[in-house]
Amino acid sequence: MSGFTDAFGSMITVDKIRDWLFNAQAFYGTASQESEANATVDAPCSIFNPANSGKNIFINSWIVSSGTGSLAGIMFATTADPAYASSLNIQNAKAGGAASAIVSHCSFVNTSQSEPGSGEFRRLYNDFSQEMIPNGFGILLPKGSSNGVSTFLETYASGIGSQSMAWLEF
């Protein structure tokens, strides 16, 4: 993150991230349990930062998991909110903290959906669980830009799965 600063020109450091946590600017979200009735399902989750949110969104964790064994996690950059049928379960990391500025733009669906035709930037295969964002890395959705990320959990057997993510808003 060398060279990236917050709105006041301060370098973003681990201490700065802790400040955001203490100031109720850190969030967790999950698709809860995704029940897959068919052997192969491409179930997506999306975090989208609309132009009018007034916040930068820094996604620092995104985990896909499946109780059925093998899975693929496929990430796409998006410029339109896919607005899937169900809302993510979102919690402020500070107990009693305010709601996320993008709460109405975080969604998922349990049923198989078509992947976007372009924008894929990460594809990982694993058994049971995969961290889509490497440790020490992240995805920045700048304020005013109308950008997002959709991640598809592709399963290969009937069963359950989930996607969980964490982000900062500043």
mmCIF file of C-alpha atoms in Angstrom, residues 30-133:
data_model
loop_
_atom_site.group_PDB
_atom_site.id
_atom_site.type_symbol
_atom_site.label_atom_id
_atom_site.label_comp_id
_atom_site.label_asym_id
_atom_site.label_seq_id
_atom_site.Cartn_x
_atom_site.Cartn_y
_atom_site.Cartn_z
ATOM 1 C CA THR A 30 -21.278 -13.174 4.869
ATOM 2 C CA ALA A 31 -23.594 -14.866 2.429
ATOM 3 C CA SER A 32 -24.610 -17.073 5.331
ATOM 4 C CA GLN A 33 -25.235 -20.645 4.239
ATOM 5 C CA GLU A 34 -25.581 -21.294 0.553
ATOM 6 C CA SER A 35 -27.385 -24.591 -0.008
ATOM 7 C CA GLU A 36 -26.507 -26.092 -3.365
ATOM 8 C CA ALA A 37 -28.952 -28.715 -4.620
ATOM 9 C CA ASN A 38 -27.097 -29.444 -7.852
ATOM 10 C CA ALA A 39 -23.624 -30.834 -8.377
ATOM 11 C CA THR A 40 -22.252 -27.762 -10.143
ATOM 12 C CA VAL A 41 -23.400 -24.321 -9.012
ATOM 13 C CA ASP A 42 -21.878 -20.885 -9.663
ATOM 14 C CA ALA A 43 -23.278 -18.895 -6.708
ATOM 15 C CA PRO A 44 -22.120 -15.245 -6.627
ATOM 16 C CA CYS A 45 -21.625 -12.599 -3.942
ATOM 17 C CA SER A 46 -21.040 -8.943 -4.674
ATOM 18 C CA ILE A 47 -19.690 -5.882 -2.895
ATOM 19 C CA PHE A 48 -20.354 -2.746 -4.902
ATOM 20 C CA ASN A 49 -19.347 0.843 -4.125
ATOM 21 C CA PRO A 50 -21.797 3.207 -5.836
ATOM 22 C CA ALA A 51 -20.608 6.643 -6.935
ATOM 23 C CA ASN A 52 -22.699 8.332 -4.230
ATOM 24 C CA SER A 53 -21.458 6.337 -1.193
ATOM 25 C CA GLY A 54 -18.923 9.018 -0.244
ATOM 26 C CA LYS A 55 -16.543 6.280 0.967
ATOM 27 C CA ASN A 56 -13.479 4.418 -0.209
ATOM 28 C CA ILE A 57 -13.994 0.679 0.315
ATOM 29 C CA PHE A 58 -10.895 -1.400 1.015
ATOM 30 C CA ILE A 59 -11.694 -5.149 0.915
ATOM 31 C CA ASN A 60 -8.973 -6.975 2.847
ATOM 32 C CA SER A 61 -10.428 -10.487 3.072
ATOM 33 C CA TRP A 62 -12.721 -12.670 0.962
ATOM 34 C CA ILE A 63 -13.072 -16.378 1.748
ATOM 35 C CA VAL A 64 -15.057 -18.926 -0.246
ATOM 36 C CA SER A 65 -15.793 -22.263 1.421
ATOM 37 C CA SER A 66 -17.688 -25.424 0.648
ATOM 38 C CA GLY A 67 -18.707 -28.346 2.835
ATOM 39 C CA THR A 68 -18.715 -30.565 -0.240
ATOM 40 C CA GLY A 69 -14.984 -30.567 -0.891
ATOM 41 C CA SER A 70 -13.624 -29.195 -4.149
ATOM 42 C CA LEU A 71 -14.480 -25.642 -5.144
ATOM 43 C CA ALA A 72 -13.410 -22.850 -7.410
ATOM 44 C CA GLY A 73 -13.457 -19.196 -6.419
ATOM 45 C CA ILE A 74 -13.647 -16.797 -9.352
ATOM 46 C CA MET A 75 -13.386 -12.997 -8.867
ATOM 47 C CA PHE A 76 -14.620 -10.384 -11.303
ATOM 48 C CA ALA A 77 -14.291 -6.608 -11.358
ATOM 49 C CA THR A 78 -17.688 -4.970 -11.967
ATOM 50 C CA THR A 79 -18.834 -1.498 -12.974
ATOM 51 C CA ALA A 80 -22.555 -2.103 -12.427
ATOM 52 C CA ASP A 81 -24.235 -3.357 -9.259
ATOM 53 C CA PRO A 82 -25.509 -6.895 -9.959
ATOM 54 C CA ALA A 83 -28.036 -6.519 -7.089
ATOM 55 C CA TYR A 84 -28.488 -10.236 -6.435
ATOM 56 C CA ALA A 85 -31.698 -11.382 -4.732
ATOM 57 C CA SER A 86 -30.427 -11.661 -1.132
ATOM 58 C CA SER A 87 -28.617 -9.122 1.035
ATOM 59 C CA LEU A 88 -25.354 -10.048 2.723
ATOM 60 C CA ASN A 89 -25.428 -10.321 6.501
ATOM 61 C CA ILE A 90 -23.245 -7.346 7.501
ATOM 62 C CA GLN A 91 -21.903 -6.493 10.949
ATOM 63 C CA ASN A 92 -19.813 -3.543 12.074
ATOM 64 C CA ALA A 93 -16.601 -4.879 13.654
ATOM 65 C CA LYS A 94 -17.164 -2.465 16.546
ATOM 66 C CA ALA A 95 -20.140 -3.556 18.652
ATOM 67 C CA GLY A 96 -22.853 -0.920 18.365
ATOM 68 C CA GLY A 97 -21.176 0.738 15.362
ATOM 69 C CA ALA A 98 -23.147 2.324 12.523
ATOM 70 C CA ALA A 99 -24.359 0.470 9.442
ATOM 71 C CA SER A 100 -22.152 0.180 6.384
ATOM 72 C CA ALA A 101 -22.448 2.959 3.788
ATOM 73 C CA ILE A 102 -22.848 0.271 1.120
ATOM 74 C CA VAL A 103 -25.213 -2.107 2.958
ATOM 75 C CA SER A 104 -27.817 -1.973 0.172
ATOM 76 C CA HIS A 105 -25.148 -2.780 -2.433
ATOM 77 C CA CYS A 106 -23.853 -6.060 -0.931
ATOM 78 C CA SER A 107 -25.722 -9.092 -2.196
ATOM 79 C CA PHE A 108 -25.643 -12.792 -3.053
ATOM 80 C CA VAL A 109 -27.802 -15.568 -4.442
ATOM 81 C CA ASN A 110 -27.825 -19.340 -3.829
ATOM 82 C CA THR A 111 -28.729 -20.307 -7.363
ATOM 83 C CA SER A 112 -26.367 -20.670 -10.282
ATOM 84 C CA GLN A 113 -25.823 -17.441 -12.210
ATOM 85 C CA SER A 114 -23.981 -16.652 -15.410
ATOM 86 C CA GLU A 115 -20.551 -15.212 -14.825
ATOM 87 C CA PRO A 116 -19.859 -11.779 -16.335
ATOM 88 C CA GLY A 117 -18.391 -11.960 -19.807
ATOM 89 C CA SER A 118 -15.258 -10.061 -18.779
ATOM 90 C CA GLY A 119 -13.423 -8.637 -15.782
ATOM 91 C CA GLU A 120 -12.107 -11.909 -14.316
ATOM 92 C CA PHE A 121 -8.925 -11.263 -12.372
ATOM 93 C CA ARG A 122 -8.543 -14.189 -9.963
ATOM 94 C CA ARG A 123 -9.424 -17.900 -10.107
ATOM 95 C CA LEU A 124 -8.420 -20.378 -7.395
ATOM 96 C CA TYR A 125 -9.200 -24.057 -6.856
ATOM 97 C CA ASN A 126 -9.069 -25.851 -3.525
ATOM 98 C CA ASP A 127 -10.736 -28.313 -1.200
ATOM 99 C CA PHE A 128 -13.183 -26.822 1.305
ATOM 100 C CA SER A 129 -11.863 -23.224 1.705
ATOM 101 C CA GLN A 130 -9.913 -20.576 -0.182
ATOM 102 C CA GLU A 131 -8.777 -17.042 0.738
ATOM 103 C CA MET A 132 -9.339 -15.065 -2.453
ATOM 104 C CA ILE A 133 -7.291 -12.057 -1.287
#
